[in-house]
CSV table of C-alpha atoms in Angstrom, one decimal:
chain,number,residue,atom,x,y,z
A,1,MET,CA,7.6,86.6,151.3
A,2,GLU,CA,11.0,88.1,151.2
A,3,ALA,CA,14.1,85.9,151.2
A,4,THR,CA,16.2,86.4,154.3
A,5,VAL,CA,20.0,86.4,154.5
A,6,MET,CA,21.5,83.9,157.0
A,7,ASP,CA,22.7,85.7,160.1
A,8,LEU,CA,26.4,84.7,160.1
A,9,THR,CA,27.0,86.2,163.5
A,10,THR,CA,24.7,83.8,165.3
A,11,THR,CA,24.7,80.7,163.1
A,12,ALA,CA,27.4,78.1,163.8
A,13,LEU,CA,29.1,77.0,160.6
A,14,PRO,CA,31.6,74.2,160.1
A,15,GLU,CA,35.1,75.6,159.4
A,16,LYS,CA,35.8,75.9,155.7
A,17,ASN,CA,38.3,73.4,154.3
A,18,ARG,CA,41.1,75.2,152.5
A,19,ASP,CA,42.7,72.0,151.1
A,20,LEU,CA,41.6,71.8,147.4
A,21,ALA,CA,42.6,68.2,147.2
A,22,VAL,CA,39.9,67.1,149.6
A,23,GLY,CA,37.1,65.4,147.8
A,24,SER,CA,39.0,65.2,144.4
A,25,ALA,CA,40.4,61.8,143.6
A,26,ARG,CA,42.5,63.3,140.8
A,27,LEU,CA,44.0,66.0,143.0
A,28,GLN,CA,44.7,63.6,145.8
A,29,GLU,CA,46.7,61.5,143.3
A,30,VAL,CA,48.7,64.6,142.3
A,31,GLN,CA,49.2,65.4,146.0
A,32,LYS,CA,50.5,61.9,146.7
A,33,ALA,CA,53.0,62.3,143.8
A,34,VAL,CA,54.2,65.6,145.1
A,35,HIS,CA,54.9,64.1,148.6
A,36,TYR,CA,56.7,61.1,146.9
A,37,TYR,CA,59.0,63.4,144.9
A,38,VAL,CA,59.8,65.6,147.9
A,39,ASP,CA,60.2,62.9,150.5
A,40,ASN,CA,62.5,60.9,148.2
A,41,HIS,CA,64.6,63.9,147.2
A,42,HIS,CA,63.7,63.6,143.6
A,43,CYS,CA,62.7,67.3,143.2
A,44,ASP,CA,66.3,68.2,142.7
A,45,VAL,CA,66.1,67.1,139.1
A,46,ILE,CA,62.5,68.2,138.4
A,47,GLY,CA,62.3,71.8,137.2
A,48,ARG,CA,66.1,72.4,137.3
A,49,VAL,CA,66.9,76.1,136.9
A,50,PHE,CA,68.8,77.5,133.9
A,51,HIS,CA,71.1,80.5,134.5
A,52,GLY,CA,71.7,81.5,130.9
A,53,MET,CA,70.8,80.5,127.3
A,54,PRO,CA,70.1,76.7,127.0
A,55,GLY,CA,72.1,75.9,123.9
A,56,ARG,CA,74.7,73.2,123.3
A,57,GLU,CA,75.9,74.0,126.8
A,58,ALA,CA,74.0,75.5,129.7
A,59,ARG,CA,74.5,76.7,133.3
A,60,VAL,CA,72.1,74.8,135.4
A,61,SER,CA,71.4,74.3,139.1
A,62,PHE,CA,69.3,71.7,140.9
A,63,SER,CA,65.7,72.7,141.6
A,64,PRO,CA,65.4,75.0,144.6
A,65,THR,CA,62.2,73.1,145.8
A,66,ARG,CA,64.2,70.1,146.8
A,67,ARG,CA,65.4,69.3,150.4
A,68,ASP,CA,68.9,68.1,149.7
A,69,ALA,CA,71.1,70.7,151.4
A,70,LEU,CA,74.4,69.0,150.3
A,71,LEU,CA,73.6,69.4,146.6
A,72,ASP,CA,72.1,72.8,147.2
A,73,ALA,CA,75.4,74.1,148.4
A,74,GLU,CA,77.1,73.2,145.0
A,75,GLY,CA,75.1,75.8,143.1
A,76,PRO,CA,75.0,76.1,139.3
A,77,ARG,CA,77.3,74.0,137.1
A,78,ASP,CA,78.0,73.9,133.3
A,79,VAL,CA,76.5,70.9,131.6
A,80,LEU,CA,76.2,69.6,128.1
A,81,HIS,CA,72.5,69.8,127.1
A,82,PHE,CA,71.1,66.5,126.0
A,83,GLY,CA,67.6,67.3,127.2
A,84,SER,CA,66.7,70.2,124.9
A,85,TYR,CA,64.0,70.4,122.2
A,86,ASN,CA,66.5,72.6,120.2
A,87,TYR,CA,66.8,69.9,117.5
A,88,SER,CA,68.1,72.1,114.8
A,89,GLY,CA,70.5,73.9,117.1
A,90,LEU,CA,69.1,77.3,116.1
A,91,ASN,CA,68.3,78.7,119.5
A,92,GLY,CA,70.8,81.5,120.0
A,93,HIS,CA,72.0,81.5,116.4
A,94,PRO,CA,73.5,85.0,115.7
A,95,ARG,CA,71.1,85.6,112.8
A,96,VAL,CA,68.1,84.6,114.8
A,97,VAL,CA,69.1,86.8,117.7
A,98,ALA,CA,69.8,89.8,115.4
A,99,ALA,CA,66.4,89.5,113.7
A,100,ALA,CA,64.6,89.3,117.0
A,101,GLU,CA,66.5,92.3,118.3
A,102,ALA,CA,65.7,94.4,115.3
A,103,ALA,CA,62.0,93.5,115.6
A,104,LEU,CA,62.1,94.3,119.3
A,105,ARG,CA,63.3,97.8,118.6
A,106,ARG,CA,60.7,98.4,115.9
A,107,TYR,CA,57.6,96.7,117.4
A,108,GLY,CA,58.3,96.3,121.1
A,109,THR,CA,57.6,93.2,123.1
A,110,THR,CA,54.0,92.7,122.1
A,111,VAL,CA,51.3,94.0,119.7
A,112,SER,CA,48.8,94.1,122.7
A,113,GLY,CA,46.0,92.4,120.8
A,114,VAL,CA,44.4,89.4,119.1
A,115,ARG,CA,44.9,88.7,115.4
A,116,LEU,CA,41.3,89.3,114.3
A,117,LEU,CA,41.2,92.8,115.9
A,118,ASN,CA,44.4,94.6,116.7
A,119,GLY,CA,47.1,92.1,116.9
A,120,THR,CA,48.4,91.5,113.4
A,121,CYS,CA,51.6,93.0,112.1
A,122,GLU,CA,53.3,92.2,108.8
A,123,LEU,CA,55.7,89.8,110.5
A,124,HIS,CA,52.8,87.5,111.4
A,125,LEU,CA,51.7,87.4,107.8
A,126,GLU,CA,55.3,86.8,106.5
A,127,LEU,CA,55.8,84.1,109.0
A,128,GLU,CA,52.7,82.2,108.1
A,129,ARG,CA,53.4,82.5,104.4
A,130,ALA,CA,57.0,81.3,104.9
A,131,LEU,CA,56.0,78.5,107.2
A,132,ALA,CA,53.3,77.2,104.7
A,133,GLU,CA,55.8,77.2,101.9
A,134,PHE,CA,58.5,75.6,104.0
A,135,LEU,CA,56.1,72.8,105.1
A,136,GLY,CA,54.6,72.3,101.6
A,137,PHE,CA,51.1,73.4,102.4
A,138,GLU,CA,48.8,76.0,100.9
A,139,ASP,CA,48.2,78.1,104.0
A,140,CYS,CA,49.1,78.3,107.7
A,141,VAL,CA,47.9,79.9,110.9
A,142,THR,CA,49.8,80.4,114.2
A,143,TYR,CA,48.8,80.0,117.8
A,144,SER,CA,50.2,81.0,121.2
A,145,SER,CA,51.6,77.4,121.8
A,146,GLY,CA,51.7,73.9,120.3
A,147,TYR,CA,49.2,72.8,123.0
A,148,ALA,CA,46.8,75.6,122.1
A,149,ALA,CA,47.1,74.7,118.4
A,150,ASN,CA,45.9,71.1,119.0
A,151,LEU,CA,43.1,72.2,121.4
A,152,SER,CA,42.0,74.9,118.9
A,153,VAL,CA,42.2,72.7,115.7
A,154,LEU,CA,40.6,69.6,117.1
A,155,SER,CA,37.8,71.4,119.0
A,156,ALA,CA,37.0,73.5,115.9
A,157,LEU,CA,37.2,70.8,113.1
A,158,CYS,CA,35.8,67.8,115.0
A,159,GLY,CA,32.4,67.7,116.7
A,160,GLU,CA,29.4,65.7,117.8
A,161,GLY,CA,28.5,63.0,115.4
A,162,ASP,CA,32.1,62.7,114.1
A,163,VAL,CA,34.3,59.6,114.8
A,164,VAL,CA,37.9,60.2,115.6
A,165,LEU,CA,40.6,57.4,115.6
A,166,SER,CA,43.5,58.4,117.8
A,167,ASP,CA,46.7,56.6,118.5
A,168,MET,CA,47.0,55.5,122.1
A,169,LEU,CA,50.3,57.2,122.5
A,170,ASN,CA,49.2,60.6,121.0
A,171,HIS,CA,50.2,63.7,123.0
A,172,GLN,CA,48.1,64.9,125.8
A,173,SER,CA,47.1,68.0,123.9
A,174,ILE,CA,45.4,65.8,121.3
A,175,ILE,CA,43.6,64.0,124.0
A,176,ASP,CA,42.4,67.2,125.6
A,177,GLY,CA,41.4,68.8,122.3
A,178,LEU,CA,39.3,65.8,121.4
A,179,LYS,CA,37.5,65.9,124.8
A,180,LEU,CA,36.6,69.5,124.0
A,181,SER,CA,35.3,68.6,120.5
A,182,GLY,CA,32.6,66.3,121.7
A,183,ALA,CA,33.4,63.7,119.0
A,184,ASP,CA,33.2,60.0,119.4
A,185,ILE,CA,36.8,59.0,120.2
A,186,ARG,CA,38.1,55.6,119.2
A,187,THR,CA,41.6,54.9,120.5
A,188,TYR,CA,43.6,52.4,118.4
A,189,ARG,CA,46.7,50.3,119.4
A,190,HIS,CA,49.9,52.2,118.8
A,191,LYS,CA,50.7,52.3,115.1
A,192,SER,CA,48.4,49.4,114.4
A,193,LEU,CA,46.9,49.7,110.9
A,194,ARG,CA,44.9,46.6,111.5
A,195,SER,CA,43.3,48.2,114.6
A,196,ILE,CA,42.4,51.3,112.6
A,197,GLU,CA,40.9,49.4,109.7
A,198,ALA,CA,38.8,47.1,111.9
A,199,THR,CA,37.1,50.3,113.2
A,200,LEU,CA,36.8,52.0,109.8
A,201,LYS,CA,35.2,48.9,108.2
A,202,LYS,CA,32.3,49.3,110.6
A,203,LEU,CA,31.6,52.9,109.8
A,204,PRO,CA,29.4,54.2,106.9
A,205,ARG,CA,31.5,55.8,104.1
A,206,GLU,CA,29.6,59.1,104.4
A,207,GLN,CA,30.3,59.2,108.1
A,208,ARG,CA,32.6,62.2,109.0
A,209,LYS,CA,35.8,60.6,110.4
A,210,PHE,CA,39.3,61.5,111.3
A,211,ILE,CA,42.6,59.7,111.8
A,212,ILE,CA,44.9,61.6,114.2
A,213,THR,CA,48.5,60.8,115.0
A,214,ASP,CA,51.7,62.3,116.2
A,215,GLY,CA,54.3,62.5,113.5
A,216,VAL,CA,57.1,61.6,115.9
A,217,PHE,CA,55.9,60.2,119.2
A,218,SER,CA,57.3,62.4,122.0
A,219,MET,CA,58.1,59.8,124.6
A,220,ASP,CA,59.1,56.8,122.5
A,221,GLY,CA,60.8,58.6,119.6
A,222,ASP,CA,59.3,56.4,116.9
A,223,VAL,CA,57.7,57.7,113.7
A,224,ALA,CA,54.1,57.3,112.5
A,225,ASP,CA,53.4,54.9,109.6
A,226,LEU,CA,52.0,57.8,107.6
A,227,PRO,CA,51.9,56.0,104.2
A,228,GLY,CA,49.7,53.3,105.8
A,229,LEU,CA,47.5,55.9,107.5
A,230,VAL,CA,46.9,57.9,104.4
A,231,ALA,CA,46.2,54.8,102.4
A,232,LEU,CA,43.5,53.8,104.9
A,233,ALA,CA,42.1,57.3,104.9
A,234,GLU,CA,41.8,57.3,101.1
A,235,CYS,CA,40.1,53.8,101.1
A,236,TYR,CA,37.6,54.6,103.9
A,237,ASN,CA,37.0,58.4,103.2
A,238,ALA,CA,38.7,59.8,106.3
A,239,PHE,CA,40.5,63.0,107.1
A,240,VAL,CA,44.1,62.8,108.3
A,241,ILE,CA,45.5,65.2,111.0
A,242,VAL,CA,49.2,64.9,112.0
A,243,ASP,CA,50.8,66.6,115.0
A,244,ASP,CA,54.4,67.3,114.0
A,245,ALA,CA,55.6,69.1,117.1
A,246,HIS,CA,58.7,66.9,117.4
A,247,ALA,CA,59.3,66.5,113.7
A,248,THR,CA,59.3,70.1,112.4
A,249,ALA,CA,62.9,71.1,111.9
A,250,ALA,CA,63.9,67.6,113.0
A,251,MET,CA,62.7,65.2,110.3
A,252,GLY,CA,62.5,65.3,106.5
A,253,PRO,CA,64.4,67.3,103.9
A,254,ASN,CA,65.7,70.5,105.5
A,255,GLY,CA,63.5,69.6,108.5
A,256,ARG,CA,60.2,70.0,106.7
A,257,GLY,CA,58.5,67.4,108.9
A,258,THR,CA,57.0,64.0,108.7
A,259,PRO,CA,54.7,64.5,105.6
A,260,ALA,CA,57.7,65.8,103.7
A,261,TYR,CA,59.8,62.9,105.0
A,262,PHE,CA,57.4,60.5,103.3
A,263,GLY,CA,56.5,62.9,100.4
A,264,LEU,CA,52.8,63.0,101.5
A,265,GLN,CA,52.1,66.7,102.1
A,266,SER,CA,49.2,66.6,99.6
A,267,GLN,CA,47.5,63.7,101.4
A,268,VAL,CA,47.6,65.2,104.9
A,269,ASP,CA,44.6,67.4,105.6
A,270,VAL,CA,45.9,69.3,108.6
A,271,LEU,CA,49.4,69.5,110.0
A,272,THR,CA,49.8,70.9,113.5
A,273,GLY,CA,53.1,71.6,115.3
A,274,SER,CA,55.3,73.6,117.6
A,275,LEU,CA,57.3,76.8,117.0
A,276,SER,CA,59.4,76.2,120.2
A,277,LYS,CA,61.3,73.0,119.5
A,278,GLY,CA,63.3,72.6,116.2
A,279,LEU,CA,62.2,76.1,115.4
A,280,PRO,CA,63.7,78.8,117.7
A,281,GLY,CA,60.7,80.5,119.2
A,282,ILE,CA,57.4,80.0,121.0
A,283,GLY,CA,53.9,79.1,119.7
A,284,GLY,CA,52.2,76.6,117.5
A,285,PHE,CA,50.8,76.3,114.0
A,286,ALA,CA,48.3,74.6,111.8
A,287,ALA,CA,48.9,74.1,108.1
A,288,GLY,CA,46.5,72.9,105.4
A,289,SER,CA,44.5,74.1,102.4
A,290,LYS,CA,43.4,77.8,102.3
A,291,ALA,CA,39.8,76.8,102.8
A,292,THR,CA,40.7,74.8,106.0
A,293,ILE,CA,42.9,77.5,107.4
A,294,ASP,CA,40.1,80.1,106.8
A,295,LEU,CA,37.9,77.9,109.0
A,296,LEU,CA,40.5,77.9,111.7
A,297,ARG,CA,41.1,81.7,111.5
A,298,PHE,CA,37.4,82.4,112.1
A,299,GLY,CA,36.3,79.3,114.0
A,300,SER,CA,39.0,78.2,116.4
A,301,ASN,CA,38.9,79.8,119.9
A,302,GLY,CA,42.6,79.6,120.5
A,303,TYR,CA,43.2,82.0,117.5
A,304,ILE,CA,40.2,84.3,118.2
A,305,PHE,CA,40.7,84.8,121.9
A,306,SER,CA,44.5,84.6,122.4
A,307,ALA,CA,47.1,87.4,122.0
A,308,SER,CA,49.3,87.3,119.0
A,309,LEU,CA,52.9,86.0,118.9
A,310,PRO,CA,55.3,88.7,120.1
A,311,PRO,CA,56.9,90.3,117.0
A,312,PRO,CA,60.5,89.6,118.1
A,313,ILE,CA,59.6,85.9,118.3
A,314,ALA,CA,58.0,86.0,114.8
A,315,ALA,CA,61.1,87.7,113.4
A,316,GLY,CA,63.4,85.1,114.9
A,317,LEU,CA,61.3,82.2,113.6
A,318,LEU,CA,61.3,83.7,110.1
A,319,GLU,CA,65.1,83.9,110.2
A,320,GLY,CA,65.2,80.3,111.5
A,321,ILE,CA,63.2,79.0,108.5
A,322,ARG,CA,65.6,80.8,106.1
A,323,ILE,CA,68.6,79.2,107.8
A,324,LEU,CA,67.0,75.7,107.5
A,325,GLN,CA,66.3,76.3,103.8
A,326,GLU,CA,69.8,77.4,103.2
A,327,GLN,CA,71.7,74.8,105.3
A,328,PRO,CA,70.5,71.2,104.8
A,329,GLU,CA,73.7,70.1,106.6
A,330,LEU,CA,72.0,71.0,109.9
A,331,GLN,CA,69.6,68.1,109.5
A,332,GLU,CA,72.4,65.8,108.3
A,333,ARG,CA,74.4,66.6,111.4
A,334,LEU,CA,71.3,66.1,113.6
A,335,HIS,CA,70.7,62.6,112.2
A,336,HIS,CA,74.4,61.6,112.4
A,337,ASN,CA,74.3,62.6,116.1
A,338,GLU,CA,71.2,60.7,116.9
A,339,ASN,CA,72.4,57.5,115.1
A,340,TYR,CA,75.8,57.7,116.8
A,341,LEU,CA,74.3,58.1,120.2
A,342,ARG,CA,71.6,55.4,119.8
A,343,ASN,CA,74.1,52.9,118.5
A,344,GLY,CA,76.4,53.7,121.4
A,345,ILE,CA,73.7,53.4,124.0
A,346,ARG,CA,72.5,50.1,122.6
A,347,ALA,CA,76.1,48.8,122.6
A,348,MET,CA,76.0,49.1,126.4
A,349,GLY,CA,72.9,46.8,126.5
A,350,MET,CA,70.5,49.6,127.2
A,351,ASP,CA,67.0,49.6,125.7
A,352,CYS,CA,66.3,52.6,123.4
A,353,MET,CA,62.9,51.1,122.6
A,354,ASN,CA,61.8,51.8,119.0
A,355,SER,CA,63.5,55.2,118.7
A,356,GLU,CA,64.1,56.3,115.1
A,357,SER,CA,64.3,60.1,115.6
A,358,PRO,CA,66.3,62.6,117.7
A,359,ILE,CA,64.2,61.5,120.7
A,360,ILE,CA,66.0,58.6,122.4
A,361,PRO,CA,64.5,57.0,125.5
A,362,ILE,CA,66.4,54.7,127.8
A,363,LEU,CA,64.0,52.3,129.4
A,364,MET,CA,64.7,51.9,133.1
A,365,PRO,CA,64.1,48.9,135.5
A,366,ALA,CA,62.7,51.0,138.3
A,367,TYR,CA,61.3,54.5,139.0
A,368,GLU,CA,64.0,55.2,141.7
A,369,LYS,CA,66.8,54.4,139.3
A,370,THR,CA,65.5,56.9,136.8
A,371,PHE,CA,66.1,59.8,139.2
A,372,GLU,CA,69.4,58.4,140.6
A,373,LEU,CA,70.8,58.1,137.1
A,374,THR,CA,69.6,61.6,136.1
A,375,ARG,CA,71.3,63.0,139.2
A,376,LEU,CA,74.6,61.2,138.6
A,377,LEU,CA,74.7,62.4,135.0
A,378,HIS,CA,74.0,66.0,136.1
A,379,LEU,CA,77.0,65.7,138.5
A,380,GLU,CA,79.0,64.4,135.5
A,381,GLY,CA,78.1,67.6,133.6
A,382,ILE,CA,75.4,65.9,131.4
A,383,TYR,CA,71.7,67.1,131.4
A,384,VAL,CA,69.0,64.6,130.6
A,385,ASN,CA,65.3,64.4,131.5
A,386,PRO,CA,63.7,61.8,133.8
A,387,VAL,CA,60.2,60.8,132.6
A,388,GLY,CA,57.7,58.9,134.6
A,389,TYR,CA,53.9,58.7,135.2
A,390,PRO,CA,51.6,60.3,134.1
A,391,ALA,CA,53.7,61.2,131.0
A,392,VAL,CA,54.3,57.5,130.5
A,393,SER,CA,52.8,54.4,132.1
A,394,LYS,CA,54.0,53.5,135.6
A,395,ASN,CA,56.0,50.5,134.4
A,396,ARG,CA,57.7,52.3,131.5
A,397,THR,CA,59.8,55.0,133.3
A,398,ARG,CA,62.7,56.2,131.3
A,399,LEU,CA,65.5,58.7,130.7
A,400,ARG,CA,64.7,60.8,127.6
A,401,ILE,CA,67.6,62.2,125.5
A,402,ASN,CA,66.9,64.9,123.0
A,403,VAL,CA,69.6,65.2,120.4
A,404,SER,CA,70.6,68.5,118.8
A,405,ALA,CA,72.5,69.4,115.6
A,406,ASN,CA,74.8,71.7,117.6
A,407,LEU,CA,76.4,68.8,119.6
A,408,THR,CA,79.9,68.0,118.5
A,409,GLN,CA,81.6,64.6,118.2
A,410,PRO,CA,83.5,65.1,121.5
A,411,ASP,CA,80.2,66.0,123.1
A,412,LEU,CA,78.7,62.7,122.0
A,413,ASP,CA,81.7,60.7,123.2
A,414,ARG,CA,81.7,62.5,126.6
A,415,PHE,CA,78.0,61.7,127.0
A,416,LEU,CA,78.6,58.0,126.3
A,417,ASP,CA,81.5,57.8,128.6
A,418,ALA,CA,79.5,59.5,131.4
A,419,LEU,CA,76.5,57.2,130.8
A,420,ASP,CA,78.8,54.1,130.9
A,421,ARG,CA,80.3,55.1,134.2
A,422,SER,CA,77.0,56.1,135.8
A,423,THR,CA,75.1,53.0,134.7
A,424,ARG,CA,77.9,50.7,135.9
A,425,LYS,CA,77.9,52.5,139.2
A,426,LEU,CA,74.2,51.8,139.6
A,427,GLY,CA,74.4,48.3,138.3
A,428,LEU,CA,72.1,49.1,135.4
A,429,GLN,CA,74.0,47.5,132.5
A,430,ASP,CA,73.3,44.1,134.1
A,431,ALA,CA,69.6,44.8,134.9
A,432,PRO,CA,67.3,42.4,133.1
A,433,ALA,CA,64.5,44.9,132.9
A,434,LEU,CA,66.6,47.0,130.6
A,435,GLN,CA,66.2,44.3,127.9
A,436,GLN,CA,62.5,45.0,127.6
A,437,THR,CA,61.2,45.5,124.1
A,438,GLY,CA,59.6,48.9,123.5
A,439,THR,CA,56.0,48.9,122.5
């Protein structure tokens, strides 16, 4: 008997619901958040628009999605940029721009292919060799983003039957990559060696197991206890993977990252990271032994199925690495700047949590105050980032400051003066919640 097609002209059908949030608890939560931001006029500081190069200074306007007509009318303003991932200050460096321009003329904007087929030029090979040498590893592979690097590395190297110990404050890209891997994920208390060891003791020595951590934690600004982690890995026969997205060109000698900061490159099995923060480009990387990187070149989907880095970006990154090697004073200035700011903020009674890197959070007593303070600082000519749920827990909302090597001493003092005025105006320096201890 032949199947018949429903006669849509005679059959009454319910009207199709076009709202994709209906029936999805997760999307309804997102929709609720959107309404909250719009209705409370917080969208003005979410997704602000840059009208030029985001360097030490930037020309920025409030987000066009907001509903505050009064602020809309003011248009772009010049601000000091204390919200940039440009830790080394190399974005816009004349040598980086010149290298990218030369590559643009020679190679164009893209190689129009993937690395294993038709997307490799000599700049990609030079960049990976230079990056591996700079970081202190045998080999390196690049990806289209830092997020893609973690998804690719973790889904390729970890799998069913493996046990992965992951810090509870690891970046979302690690969480998502581990979900793809199918491994047994055991989340441990933040930086708790005792929590890790309690789990490792219960596992057979021959069991494939991994310890995974951020090098610098992106929201709290503290640094992983890498010596403790590698000691546990050695004792219990585990692999160590470190995501150094916020440490490359921001920590260690010449900005070589967290393993170099502790002198432990040889004891870290895989180092992943970003090419768009302390390094002046876009993309991500994974570094390790040649044998491990070969596995990733031929076995990680983010490498096999993604277009190659644009050659001008690769050329700019190469020049950025050379500058970092030649100018250790960039890192010295970066760490002077972060220490000066952190001390000044704490002197006001503000809580910087456990920051020990160029990422400096300021814990806030209420969600609303986070956006109010961000807006006031913007009007003072200071750009900072408001951070709330889901990036952090609902009761840990904060301002996040990202320090750069290209900020001058007058810039730092101007920031502290503006922060002092703005927090006093909002009554924040007397708020008991600001005295919470970071965890």
